């Protein structure tokens, strides 16, 4: 949801979630999630 609200911008979503961008990227990969712009 945070990634959607950030229009797929990982850095903005990570800031909203109060975590490092790299941590969020790792979690996205771990759970098989994609950024909004990669879903098209």
Short mmCIF file of C-alpha atoms in Angstrom, two decimals, residues 1 7-8 10 12-13 16-18 20 22 25 27-28 34 36 40:
data_model
loop_
_atom_site.label_atom_id
_atom_site.label_comp_id
_atom_site.label_asym_id
_atom_site.label_seq_id
_atom_site.Cartn_x
_atom_site.Cartn_y
_atom_site.Cartn_z
CA UNK A 1 0.00 0.00 0.00
CA UNK A 7 3.43 5.88 -7.12
CA UNK A 8 5.94 3.03 -7.20
CA UNK A 10 10.68 2.83 -3.55
CA UNK A 12 9.43 7.52 -1.02
CA UNK A 13 7.65 4.38 0.18
CA UNK A 16 6.93 6.60 4.68
CA UNK A 17 7.57 3.20 6.30
CA UNK A 18 10.59 4.55 8.20
CA UNK A 20 16.01 2.10 4.45
CA UNK A 22 17.59 -1.18 0.43
CA UNK A 25 13.88 -3.58 -1.94
CA UNK A 27 11.53 -7.32 1.25
CA UNK A 28 9.92 -6.71 -2.14
CA UNK A 34 6.88 -5.51 -7.80
CA UNK A 36 3.88 -0.20 -9.73
CA UNK A 40 2.37 -2.82 -16.54
#
